Coordinates of C-alpha atoms and ligand atoms in Angstrom, one line a residue:
X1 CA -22.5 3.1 4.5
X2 CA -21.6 5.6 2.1
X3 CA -18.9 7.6 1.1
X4 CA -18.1 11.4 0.7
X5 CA -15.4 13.9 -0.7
X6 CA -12.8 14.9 1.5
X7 CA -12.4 18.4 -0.3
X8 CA -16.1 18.9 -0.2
X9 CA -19.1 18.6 -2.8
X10 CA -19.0 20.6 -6.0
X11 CA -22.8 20.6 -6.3
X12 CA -21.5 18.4 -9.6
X13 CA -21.4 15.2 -8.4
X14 CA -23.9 13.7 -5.9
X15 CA -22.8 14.4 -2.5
X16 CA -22.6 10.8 -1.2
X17 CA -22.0 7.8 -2.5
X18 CA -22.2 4.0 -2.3
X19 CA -18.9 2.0 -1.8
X20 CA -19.3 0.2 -5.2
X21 CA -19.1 3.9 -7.3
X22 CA -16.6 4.8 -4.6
X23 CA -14.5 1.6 -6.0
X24 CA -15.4 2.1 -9.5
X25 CA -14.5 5.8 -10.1
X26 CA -12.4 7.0 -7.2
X27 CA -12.4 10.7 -8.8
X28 CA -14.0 12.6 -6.9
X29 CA -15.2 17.2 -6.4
X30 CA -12.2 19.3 -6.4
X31 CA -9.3 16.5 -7.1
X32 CA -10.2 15.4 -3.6
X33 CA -10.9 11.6 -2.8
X34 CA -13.7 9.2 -1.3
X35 CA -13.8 8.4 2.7
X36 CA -16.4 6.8 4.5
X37 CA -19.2 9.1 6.3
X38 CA -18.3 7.5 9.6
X39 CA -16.3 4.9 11.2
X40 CA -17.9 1.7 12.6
X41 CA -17.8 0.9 16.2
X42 CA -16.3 -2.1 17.0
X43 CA -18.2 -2.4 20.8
X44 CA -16.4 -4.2 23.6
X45 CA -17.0 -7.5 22.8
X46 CA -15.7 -7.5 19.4
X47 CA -12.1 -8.2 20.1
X48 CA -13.5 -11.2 23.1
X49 CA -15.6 -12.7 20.1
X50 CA -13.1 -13.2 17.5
X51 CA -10.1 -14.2 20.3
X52 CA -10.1 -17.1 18.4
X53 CA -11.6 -16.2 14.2
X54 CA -9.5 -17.2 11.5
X55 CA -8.5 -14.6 9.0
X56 CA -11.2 -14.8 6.6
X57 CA -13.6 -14.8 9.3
X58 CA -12.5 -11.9 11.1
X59 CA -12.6 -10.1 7.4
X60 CA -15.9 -10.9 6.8
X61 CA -17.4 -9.6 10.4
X62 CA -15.3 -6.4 9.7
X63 CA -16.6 -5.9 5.8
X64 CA -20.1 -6.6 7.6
X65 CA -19.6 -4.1 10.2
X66 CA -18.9 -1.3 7.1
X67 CA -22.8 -2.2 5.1
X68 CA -21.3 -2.6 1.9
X69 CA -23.3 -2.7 -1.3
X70 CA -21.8 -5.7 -2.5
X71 CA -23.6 -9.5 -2.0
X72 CA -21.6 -11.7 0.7
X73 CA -20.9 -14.3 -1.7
X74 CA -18.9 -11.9 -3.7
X75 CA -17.1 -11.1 -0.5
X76 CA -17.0 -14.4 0.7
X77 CA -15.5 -15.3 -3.2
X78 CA -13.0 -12.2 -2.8
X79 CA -11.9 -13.4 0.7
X80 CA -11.0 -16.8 -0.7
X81 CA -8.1 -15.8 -2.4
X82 CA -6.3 -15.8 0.6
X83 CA -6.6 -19.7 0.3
X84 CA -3.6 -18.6 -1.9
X85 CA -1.2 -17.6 0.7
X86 CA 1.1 -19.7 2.1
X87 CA -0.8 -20.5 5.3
X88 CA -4.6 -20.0 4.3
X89 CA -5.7 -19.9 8.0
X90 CA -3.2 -17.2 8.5
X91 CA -1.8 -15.3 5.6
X92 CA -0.2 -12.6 8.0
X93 CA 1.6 -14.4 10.2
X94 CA 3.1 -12.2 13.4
X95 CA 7.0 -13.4 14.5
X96 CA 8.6 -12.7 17.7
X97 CA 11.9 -10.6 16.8
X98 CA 12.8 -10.0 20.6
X99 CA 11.5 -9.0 23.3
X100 CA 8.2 -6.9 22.7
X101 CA 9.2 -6.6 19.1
X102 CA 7.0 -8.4 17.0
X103 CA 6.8 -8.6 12.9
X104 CA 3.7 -8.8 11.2
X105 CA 4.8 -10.4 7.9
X106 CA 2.3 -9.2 4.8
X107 CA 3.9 -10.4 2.3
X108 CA 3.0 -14.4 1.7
X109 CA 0.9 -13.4 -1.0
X110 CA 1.7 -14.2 -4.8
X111 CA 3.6 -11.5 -5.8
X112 CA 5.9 -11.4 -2.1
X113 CA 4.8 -7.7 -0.7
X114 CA 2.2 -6.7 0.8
X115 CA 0.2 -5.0 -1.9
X116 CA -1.4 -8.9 -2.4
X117 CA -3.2 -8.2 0.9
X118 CA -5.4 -5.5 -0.4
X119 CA -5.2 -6.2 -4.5
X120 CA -5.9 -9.6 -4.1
X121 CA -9.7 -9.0 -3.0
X122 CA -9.8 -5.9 -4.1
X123 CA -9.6 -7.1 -7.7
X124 CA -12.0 -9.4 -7.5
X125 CA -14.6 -7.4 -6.3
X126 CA -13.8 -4.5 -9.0
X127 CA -14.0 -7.2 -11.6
X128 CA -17.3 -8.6 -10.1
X129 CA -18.7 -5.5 -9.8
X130 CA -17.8 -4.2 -13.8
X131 CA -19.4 -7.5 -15.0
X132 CA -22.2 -7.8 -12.8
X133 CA -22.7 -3.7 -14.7
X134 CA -21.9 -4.9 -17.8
X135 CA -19.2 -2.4 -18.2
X136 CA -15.8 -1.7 -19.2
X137 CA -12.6 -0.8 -17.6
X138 CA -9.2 0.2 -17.9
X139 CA -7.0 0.8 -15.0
X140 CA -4.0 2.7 -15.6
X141 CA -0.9 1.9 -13.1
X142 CA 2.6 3.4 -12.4
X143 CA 4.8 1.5 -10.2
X144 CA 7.9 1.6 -8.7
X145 CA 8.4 -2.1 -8.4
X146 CA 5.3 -3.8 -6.1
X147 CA 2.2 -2.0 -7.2
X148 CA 2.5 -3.4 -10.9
X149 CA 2.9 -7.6 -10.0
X150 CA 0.2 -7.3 -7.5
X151 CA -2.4 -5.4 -9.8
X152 CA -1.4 -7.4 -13.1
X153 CA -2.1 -10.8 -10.8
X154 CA -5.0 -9.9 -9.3
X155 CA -6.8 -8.7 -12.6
X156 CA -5.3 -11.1 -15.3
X157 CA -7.7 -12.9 -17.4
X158 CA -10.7 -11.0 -15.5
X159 CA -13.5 -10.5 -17.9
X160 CA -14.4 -6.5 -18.2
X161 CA -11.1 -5.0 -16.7
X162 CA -7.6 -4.1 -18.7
X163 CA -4.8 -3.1 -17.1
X164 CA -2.0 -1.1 -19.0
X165 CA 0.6 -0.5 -16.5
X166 CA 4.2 1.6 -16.6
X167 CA 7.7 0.5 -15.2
X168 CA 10.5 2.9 -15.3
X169 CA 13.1 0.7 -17.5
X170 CA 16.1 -0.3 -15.1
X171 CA 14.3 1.4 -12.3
X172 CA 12.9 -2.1 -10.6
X173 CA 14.9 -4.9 -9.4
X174 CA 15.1 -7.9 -11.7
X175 CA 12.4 -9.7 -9.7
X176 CA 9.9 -7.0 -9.9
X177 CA 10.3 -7.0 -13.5
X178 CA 10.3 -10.3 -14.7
X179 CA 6.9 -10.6 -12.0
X180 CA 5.3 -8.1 -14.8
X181 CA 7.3 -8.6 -18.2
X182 CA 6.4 -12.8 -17.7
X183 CA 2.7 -12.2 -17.5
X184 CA 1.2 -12.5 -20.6
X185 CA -2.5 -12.7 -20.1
X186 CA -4.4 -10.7 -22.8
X187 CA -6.0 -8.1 -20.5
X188 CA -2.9 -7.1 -19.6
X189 CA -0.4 -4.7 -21.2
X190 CA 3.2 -4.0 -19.7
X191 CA 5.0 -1.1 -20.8
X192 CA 8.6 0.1 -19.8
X193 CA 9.4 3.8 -19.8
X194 CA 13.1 4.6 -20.5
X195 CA 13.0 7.0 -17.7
X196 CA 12.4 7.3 -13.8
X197 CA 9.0 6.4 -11.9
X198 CA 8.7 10.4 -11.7
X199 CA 9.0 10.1 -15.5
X200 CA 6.1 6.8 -15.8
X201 CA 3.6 8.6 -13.1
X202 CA 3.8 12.3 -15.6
X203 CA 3.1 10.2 -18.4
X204 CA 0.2 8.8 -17.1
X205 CA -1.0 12.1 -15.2
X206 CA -0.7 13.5 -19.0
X207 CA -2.7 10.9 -19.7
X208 CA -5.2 10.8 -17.6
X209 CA -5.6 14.1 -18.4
X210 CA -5.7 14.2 -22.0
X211 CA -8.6 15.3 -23.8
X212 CA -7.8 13.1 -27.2
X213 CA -7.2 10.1 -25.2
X214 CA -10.7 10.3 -22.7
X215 CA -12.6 10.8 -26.1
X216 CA -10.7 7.7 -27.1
X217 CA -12.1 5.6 -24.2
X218 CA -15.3 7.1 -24.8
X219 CA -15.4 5.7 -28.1
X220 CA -14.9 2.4 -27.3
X221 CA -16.7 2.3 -23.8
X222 CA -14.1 2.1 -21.4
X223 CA -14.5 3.9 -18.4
X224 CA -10.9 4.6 -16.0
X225 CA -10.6 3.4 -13.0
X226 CA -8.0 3.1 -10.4
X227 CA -6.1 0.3 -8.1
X228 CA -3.7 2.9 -6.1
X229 CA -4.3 3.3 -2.7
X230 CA -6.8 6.2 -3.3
X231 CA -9.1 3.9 -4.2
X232 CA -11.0 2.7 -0.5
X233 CA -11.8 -0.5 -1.9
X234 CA -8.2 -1.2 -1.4
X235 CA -7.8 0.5 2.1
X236 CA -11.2 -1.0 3.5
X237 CA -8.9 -4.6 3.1
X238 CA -6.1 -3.4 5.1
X239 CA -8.2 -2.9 8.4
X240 CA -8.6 -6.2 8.6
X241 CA -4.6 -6.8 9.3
X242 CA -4.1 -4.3 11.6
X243 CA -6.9 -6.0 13.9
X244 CA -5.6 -9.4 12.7
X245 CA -1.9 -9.1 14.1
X246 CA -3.4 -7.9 17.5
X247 CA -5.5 -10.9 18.4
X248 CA -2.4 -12.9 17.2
X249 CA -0.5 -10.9 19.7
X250 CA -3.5 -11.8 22.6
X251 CA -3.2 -15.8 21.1
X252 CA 0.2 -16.1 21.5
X253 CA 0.0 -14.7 25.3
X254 CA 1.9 -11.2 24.5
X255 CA -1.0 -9.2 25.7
X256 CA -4.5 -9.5 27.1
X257 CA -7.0 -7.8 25.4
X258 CA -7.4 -4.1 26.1
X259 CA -3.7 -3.6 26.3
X260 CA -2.4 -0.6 24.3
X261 CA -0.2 -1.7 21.5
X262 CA 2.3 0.6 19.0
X263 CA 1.7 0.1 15.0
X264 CA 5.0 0.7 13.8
X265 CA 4.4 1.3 9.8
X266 CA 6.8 1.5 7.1
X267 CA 5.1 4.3 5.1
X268 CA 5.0 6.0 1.0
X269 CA 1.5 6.6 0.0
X270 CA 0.3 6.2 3.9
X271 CA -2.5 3.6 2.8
X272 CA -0.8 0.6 5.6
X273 CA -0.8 3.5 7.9
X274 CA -4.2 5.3 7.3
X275 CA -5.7 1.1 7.9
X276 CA -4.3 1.3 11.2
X277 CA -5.7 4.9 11.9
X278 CA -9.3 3.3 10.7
X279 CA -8.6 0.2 13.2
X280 CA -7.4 2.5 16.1
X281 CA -10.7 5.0 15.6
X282 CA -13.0 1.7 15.1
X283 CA -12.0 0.6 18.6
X284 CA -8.3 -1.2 18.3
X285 CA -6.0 -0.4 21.5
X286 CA -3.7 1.5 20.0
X287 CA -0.6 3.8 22.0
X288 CA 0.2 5.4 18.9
X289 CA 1.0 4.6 15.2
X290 CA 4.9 5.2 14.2
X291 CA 5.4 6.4 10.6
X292 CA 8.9 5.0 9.5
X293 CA 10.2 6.6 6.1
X294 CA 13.2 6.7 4.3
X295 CA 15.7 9.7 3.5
X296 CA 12.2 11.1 1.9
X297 CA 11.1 12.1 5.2
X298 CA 8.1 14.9 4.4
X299 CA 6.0 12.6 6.5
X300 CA 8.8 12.6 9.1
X301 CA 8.9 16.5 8.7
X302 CA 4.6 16.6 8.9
X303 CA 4.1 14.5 12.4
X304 CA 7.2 16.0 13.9
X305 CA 7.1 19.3 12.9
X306 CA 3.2 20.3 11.8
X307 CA 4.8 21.1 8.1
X308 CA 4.1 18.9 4.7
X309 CA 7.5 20.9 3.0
X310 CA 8.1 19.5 -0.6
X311 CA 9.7 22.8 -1.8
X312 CA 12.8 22.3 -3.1
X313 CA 12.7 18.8 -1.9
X314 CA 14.1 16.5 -4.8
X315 CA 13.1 12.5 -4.8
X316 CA 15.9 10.2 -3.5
X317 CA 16.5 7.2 -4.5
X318 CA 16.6 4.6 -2.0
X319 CA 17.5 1.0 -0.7
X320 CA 13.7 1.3 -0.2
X321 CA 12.0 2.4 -3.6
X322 CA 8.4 1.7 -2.7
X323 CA 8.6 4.5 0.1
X324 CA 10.2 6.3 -2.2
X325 CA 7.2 9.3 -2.6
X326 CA 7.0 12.8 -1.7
X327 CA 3.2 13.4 -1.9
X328 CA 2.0 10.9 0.1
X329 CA -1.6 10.3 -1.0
X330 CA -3.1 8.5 1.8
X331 CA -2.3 12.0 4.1
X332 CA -5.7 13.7 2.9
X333 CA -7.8 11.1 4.4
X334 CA -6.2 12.2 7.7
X335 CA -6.7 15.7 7.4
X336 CA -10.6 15.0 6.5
X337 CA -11.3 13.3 9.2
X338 CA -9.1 15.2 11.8
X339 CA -10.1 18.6 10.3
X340 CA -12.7 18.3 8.1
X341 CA -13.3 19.1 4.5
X342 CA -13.1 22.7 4.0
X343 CA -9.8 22.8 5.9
X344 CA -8.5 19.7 3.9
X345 CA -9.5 22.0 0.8
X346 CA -7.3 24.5 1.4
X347 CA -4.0 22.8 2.6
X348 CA -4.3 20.6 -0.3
X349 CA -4.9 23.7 -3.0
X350 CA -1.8 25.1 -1.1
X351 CA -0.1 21.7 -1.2
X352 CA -0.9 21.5 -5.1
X353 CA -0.2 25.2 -5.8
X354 CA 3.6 26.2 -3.2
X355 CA 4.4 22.4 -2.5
X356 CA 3.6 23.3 1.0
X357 CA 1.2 23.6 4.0
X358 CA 1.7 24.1 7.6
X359 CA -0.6 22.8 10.1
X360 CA -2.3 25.6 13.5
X361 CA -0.7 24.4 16.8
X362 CA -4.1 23.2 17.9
X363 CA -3.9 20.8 14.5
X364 CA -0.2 19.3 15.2
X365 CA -1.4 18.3 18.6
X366 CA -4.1 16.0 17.4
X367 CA -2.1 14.6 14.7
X368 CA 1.0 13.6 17.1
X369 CA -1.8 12.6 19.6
X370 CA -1.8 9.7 17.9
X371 CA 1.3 9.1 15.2
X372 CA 4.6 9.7 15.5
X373 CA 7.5 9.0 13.0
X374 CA 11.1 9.2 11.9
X375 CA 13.0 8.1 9.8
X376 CA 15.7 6.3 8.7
X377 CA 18.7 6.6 6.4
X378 CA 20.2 3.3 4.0
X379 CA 23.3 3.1 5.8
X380 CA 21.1 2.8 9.1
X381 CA 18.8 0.5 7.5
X382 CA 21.5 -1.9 6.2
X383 CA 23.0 -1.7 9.8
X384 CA 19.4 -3.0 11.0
X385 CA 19.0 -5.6 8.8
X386 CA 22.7 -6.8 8.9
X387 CA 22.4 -6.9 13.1
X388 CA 18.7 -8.3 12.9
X389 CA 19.6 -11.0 11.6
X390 CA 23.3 -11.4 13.4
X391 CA 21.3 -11.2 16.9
X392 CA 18.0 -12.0 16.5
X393 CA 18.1 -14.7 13.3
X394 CA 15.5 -12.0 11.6
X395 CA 15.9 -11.8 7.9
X396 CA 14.2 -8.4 6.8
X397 CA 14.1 -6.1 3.6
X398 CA 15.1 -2.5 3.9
X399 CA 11.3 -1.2 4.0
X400 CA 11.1 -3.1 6.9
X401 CA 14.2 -2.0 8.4
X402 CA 12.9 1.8 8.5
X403 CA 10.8 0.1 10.8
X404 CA 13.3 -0.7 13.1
X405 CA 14.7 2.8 13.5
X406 CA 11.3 4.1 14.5
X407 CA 10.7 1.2 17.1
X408 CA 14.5 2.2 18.5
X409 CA 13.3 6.2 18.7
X410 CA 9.6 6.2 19.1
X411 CA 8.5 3.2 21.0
X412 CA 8.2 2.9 24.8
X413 CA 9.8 -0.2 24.7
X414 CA 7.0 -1.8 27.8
X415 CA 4.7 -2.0 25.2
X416 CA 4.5 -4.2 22.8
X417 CA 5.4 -2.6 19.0
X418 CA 3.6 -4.4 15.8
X419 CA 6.0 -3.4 12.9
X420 CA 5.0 -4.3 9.3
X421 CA 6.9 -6.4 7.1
X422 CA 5.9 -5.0 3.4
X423 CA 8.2 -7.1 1.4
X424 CA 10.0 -10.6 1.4
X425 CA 13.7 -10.8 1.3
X426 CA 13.3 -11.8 -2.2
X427 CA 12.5 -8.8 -4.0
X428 CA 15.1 -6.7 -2.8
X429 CA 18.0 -9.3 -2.2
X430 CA 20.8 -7.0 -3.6
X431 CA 20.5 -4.8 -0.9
X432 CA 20.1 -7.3 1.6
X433 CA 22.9 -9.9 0.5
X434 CA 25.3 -6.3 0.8
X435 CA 23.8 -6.1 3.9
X436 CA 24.4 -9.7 4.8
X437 CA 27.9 -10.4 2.9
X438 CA 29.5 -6.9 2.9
X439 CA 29.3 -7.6 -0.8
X440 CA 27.1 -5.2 -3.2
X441 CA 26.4 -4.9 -6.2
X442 CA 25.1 -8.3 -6.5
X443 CA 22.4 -9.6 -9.3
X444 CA 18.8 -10.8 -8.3
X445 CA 19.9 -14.0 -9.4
X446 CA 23.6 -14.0 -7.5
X447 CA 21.8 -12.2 -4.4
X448 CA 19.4 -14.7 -3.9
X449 CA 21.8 -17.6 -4.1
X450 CA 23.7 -16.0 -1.7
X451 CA 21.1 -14.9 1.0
X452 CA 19.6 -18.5 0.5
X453 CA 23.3 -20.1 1.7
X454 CA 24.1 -17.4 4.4
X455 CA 20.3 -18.2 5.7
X456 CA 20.0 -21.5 5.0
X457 CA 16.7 -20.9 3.6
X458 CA 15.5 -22.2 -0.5
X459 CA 14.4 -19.4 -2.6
X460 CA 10.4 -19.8 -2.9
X461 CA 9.1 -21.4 -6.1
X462 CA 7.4 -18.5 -7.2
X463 CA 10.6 -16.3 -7.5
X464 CA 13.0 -18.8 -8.7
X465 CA 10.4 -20.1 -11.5
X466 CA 10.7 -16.1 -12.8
X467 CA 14.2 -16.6 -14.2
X468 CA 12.7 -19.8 -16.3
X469 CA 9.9 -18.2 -17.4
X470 CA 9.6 -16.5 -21.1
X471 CA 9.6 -12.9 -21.3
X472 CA 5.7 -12.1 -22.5
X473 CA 5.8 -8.3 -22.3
X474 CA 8.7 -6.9 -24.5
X475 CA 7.3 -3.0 -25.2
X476 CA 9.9 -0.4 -23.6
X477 CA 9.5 3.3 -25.1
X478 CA 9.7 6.9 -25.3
X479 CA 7.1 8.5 -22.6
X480 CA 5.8 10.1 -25.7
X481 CA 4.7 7.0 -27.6
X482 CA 2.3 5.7 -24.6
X483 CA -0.6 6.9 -25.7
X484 CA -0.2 5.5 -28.9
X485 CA 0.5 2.2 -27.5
X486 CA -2.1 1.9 -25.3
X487 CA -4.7 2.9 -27.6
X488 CA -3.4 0.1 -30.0
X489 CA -3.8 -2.1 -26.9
X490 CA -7.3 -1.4 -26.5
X491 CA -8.0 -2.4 -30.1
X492 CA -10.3 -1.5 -32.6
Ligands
PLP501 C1 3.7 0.0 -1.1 C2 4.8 -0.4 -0.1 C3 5.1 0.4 1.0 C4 4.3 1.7 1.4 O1 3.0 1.4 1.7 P1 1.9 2.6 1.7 O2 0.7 2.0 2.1 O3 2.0 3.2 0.4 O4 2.4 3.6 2.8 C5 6.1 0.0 1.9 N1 6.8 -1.1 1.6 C6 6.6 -1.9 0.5 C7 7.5 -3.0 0.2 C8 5.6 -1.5 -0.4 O5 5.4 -2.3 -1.5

C-alpha cells in the first residue's frame, strides 16, 4: 500500500509513496502529511478468526492486511518488544470499572504511558530501516512530559538514529524528568529549555526551519526525521489496540461479536483517536468515538460545534499536560479522508494563516456521525478520580479522568464504552494523591509514597529505581543556545 499527501501533490515530490519513505521523512507537499491511499477491509470473519489471537499475533495479521514494504522478520522483531510489557501476552489489558465501563490500560510499557505502545515498534523499525539504507538520522523531539521517555527508550543505543530532544525546565513532573535526564546512552542528547513547551516546540520549529542548521546536517549526512504522531509509522501501531481491547471485551463475555461499542479517547494531538477512526472504517463495530479534552477544548469546540477556533485562545495549563495542545495534528488526517485533499488544503492554510476554520453543515454532519466529545475541567477531573476510586476501587490519572466526563455526557450507557487509560498513576501522582488525600502540593517522591499506602499498591521498580539513579543529562539553557548545542552533539 502506499501513502499520499493529504494537502495534495506539489508536482515536487512524487505523488505516492511507500510506507518506509512515509516513516523516514514524514514531510510532505504543502506542509501537509502522509495517509494511506485506502483503508484495508477487515471482512467478516476477521474479528471470528482472531476471537482468540494474542496481541502480537493479532498485530502482525493487521500490519499484513496494510502490504508494508518492510520484511516480516523486522516486524515480527519490532512486535517482540512487547515481550517487555508487564504481561507479554497482553500488554493492554481491559479492566471492568462498573457496569459497561471498561478501561483499556496502555500504559504497561517501559516508560508507564501509552506512547510505549506505538514508539516501542515504531523505533525499531525506523532504526532497521536507516541501517538496512545505510543512512543517518536525527530526530528532533519536544515534549511535554511522555513523548521524550518513550522516544529516548525506544531509540537509545540504536545504530544510525540520534535523538536530541527538548523539555521545558520545571515544566514536567519529577518522574518524567528524571525518565529523560537518567538516560545516558550516547545517541541520545537531553536538553532542558528554561521556558514553557510553547517555548521548546518554537525552538525547534526555528530549527527545523533554519537554513544554517539544514546545511549543517547536510554536511555531516544526517537526514531529519520525526517520532510525533505525524509520522504513520507511529499511528499504523495504534490500530492494533483499538481492535485488541474489543476482542477482549468479546473474551471476557461483555459483548458478542458485531455488537457496537463506544471508544471513549482522551485526546491532544488526536493520534489514539485517529487509530480508532482507522479501526472503525477497517471494519471495527464502533457506535461512535468520544473525544475527551481538557479545559483546551478546540476539539470539544470542532465535533460540537463545526468550528476549529484558536483565535485568541491561550494554552492552559492543566492537571493533564499531555492534552495540553491547541493544534491538534492528528485532525488533518480526518479532514482528508472525510473531505478530501483540496478541501483539507484550504482549512488548513486558513487554520495556519486566521487560527481558524469553520466546517459547511453538510461537513459537521459526517464528522459528529461518528465522534463526539466534551470536555472536562481539573476540578471535575479530580472529582472523577477521587470518586473512581472511592466507589469503584479504580485508581486513574487525570488524562484518564477526562475520560470519565465524556462516558457521563456522551455515552448511551446500554453500550458498552472502551475508555483509554494513557498514563499510570505514577507519572502524575501529585495530582492524584491531592485527589486522593485532599492534600496538594505533594512531591513525586512524597506523592507516590502516599498513593502507594492509601492503595495499598508498591510503586513499580521502574519508577522507584529513577530516584537512585544518576542524573546523565545535565544541559538546561537559553532557547537561543540550541542550535549550538545540538550541533556540538552531532560532532565533528
Ligand atoms: C500523548 C498523550 C495523550 C494524547 O494522545 P494523542 O494521541 O496525542 O491524542 C493523552 N494522554 C497521555 C498520558 C499522553 O501521553
Amino acid at each position: 500500500m502506499n501513502f499520499i499527501e493529504t494537502r495534495g501533490n506539489d508536482g515536487q515530490r512524487p505523488p505516492s509513496v511507500s510506507f518506509s519513505s512515509a516513516i523516514l521523512s514524514p514531510m510532505s507537499s504543502y506542509g501537509g502529511i502522509y495517509s494511506p491511499e485506502s483503508l484495508p477491509d477487515l471482512g467478516d470473519d476477521f474479528l471470528a478468526n482472531h476471537a482468540d489471537s494474542d496481541y502480537k499475533t493479532l498485530a502482525r495479521e493487521l500490519l499484513a492486511a496494510f502490504e508494508i514494504d518492510i520484511d516480516g522478520d523486522v516486524i515480527d522483531a519490532a512486535l517482540d518488544l512487547y515481550d517487555h510489557f508487564d504481561d507479554p501476552a497482553n500488554p493492554a489489558p481491559v479492566v471492568r470499572v462498573r457496569e459497561n465501563l471498561f478501561v483499556s490500560e496502555l500504559w504497561h510499557g517501559p516508560t508507564r504511558a501509552f506512547k510505549d505502545m506505538a514508539l516501542q515498534p515504531f523505533g525499531y523499525l525506523l532504526a532497521s530501516l536507516a541501517q538496512a539504507r545505510g543512512e543517518n538520522y536525527l530526530i528532533l523531539a519536544a515534549t511535554s512530559g511522555d513523548t521524550g521517555p518513550a522516544a529516548l527508550e525506544t531509540f537509545k543505543n540504536r545504530d544510525n538514529v540520534r535523538v536530541a530532544c527538548l523539555y521545558p525546565d520545571g515544566g514536567t513532573s519529577d518522574v518524567q524528568r528524571l525518565q529523560m535526564v537518567t538516560e545516558d546512552a550516547p545517541n541520545l542528547k537531553v536538553i532542558g529549555i528554561h521556558g514553557d513547551f510553547d517555548d521548546a516546540q518554537s525552538a525547534l520549529k526555528m530549527l527545523l526551519g533554519s537554513p544554517r542548521f539544514n546545511a549543517t546536517l547536510k554536511e555531516k549526512g544526517i537526514s531529519l526525521s520525526a517520532a510525533n504522531s505525524v509520522n504513520f509509522g507511529r499511528i499504523i501501531f495504534q490500530l492494533i489496540y483499538h481492535i485488541h481491547s474489543y476482542l477482549e471485551l468479546a473474551r471476557q463475555g461483555v459483548i458478542t461479536l458485531g455488537d457496537r461499542v463506544y471508544l471513549d479517547v482522551p485526546s491532544g494531538n488526536f493520534g489514539n483517536a485517529l487509530g480508532g477512526y482507522y479501526a472503525m472504517k477497517m471494519g471495527l463495530p464502533v457506535e461512535k468515538i468520544l473525544i475527551a479534552s481538557n479545559r483546551n477544548n478546540v476539539l470539544t469546540k470542532l465535533i460540537n460545534e463545526g468550528r476549529y477556533d484558536m483565535r485568541g485562545t491561550q494554552l492552559v495549563a492543566t492537571t493533564s499536560p499531555a492534552m495540553d495542545i491547541l493544534k491538534s495534528s492528528n485532525v488533518e488526517r480526518i479532514l482528508f479522508d472525510l473531505f478530501g485533499a483540496d478541501r483539507t488544503r484550504e482549512l488548513m492554510q486558513q487554520l495556519d494563516e486566521s487560527r481558524y476554520y469553520e466546517l459547511t453543515t453538510d461537513e459537521l454532519e459526517k464528522l459528529q456521525a461518528i465522534f463526539s466529545a466534551d470536555y472536562c475541567t481539573d476540578e471535575e477531573g479530580l472529582d472523577y478520580i477521587r470518586s473512581t476510586f472511592g466507589n469503584d476501587g479504580y485508581l486513574m490519572d487525570p488524562h484518564t479522568a477526562t475520560c470519565f466526563k465524556a462516558w457521563q455526557t456522551q455515552a448511551g450507557k446500554a453500550i458498552p464504552t472502551i475508555a483509554y487509560s494513557t498514563a499510570e498513576w505514577t507519572k502524575f501522582s501529585p495530582t492524584i494523591a491531592a485527589a486522593l488525600t485532599g492534600k496538594g502540593g505533594m512531591s513525586d517522591i512524597d506523592a507516590l509514597e502516599a498513593i502507594a499506602e492509601k492503595a495499598g499498591i508498591a510503586i513499580p521498580p521502574q519508577i522507584a529505581a529513577l530516584f537512585e539513579k544518576e542524573i546523565a543529562q545535565k544541559t538546561v539553557i537559553d532557547k537561543e543556545d540550541i542550535e549550538q548545542e545540538i550541533v556540538a552533539f552531532l560532532g565533528a
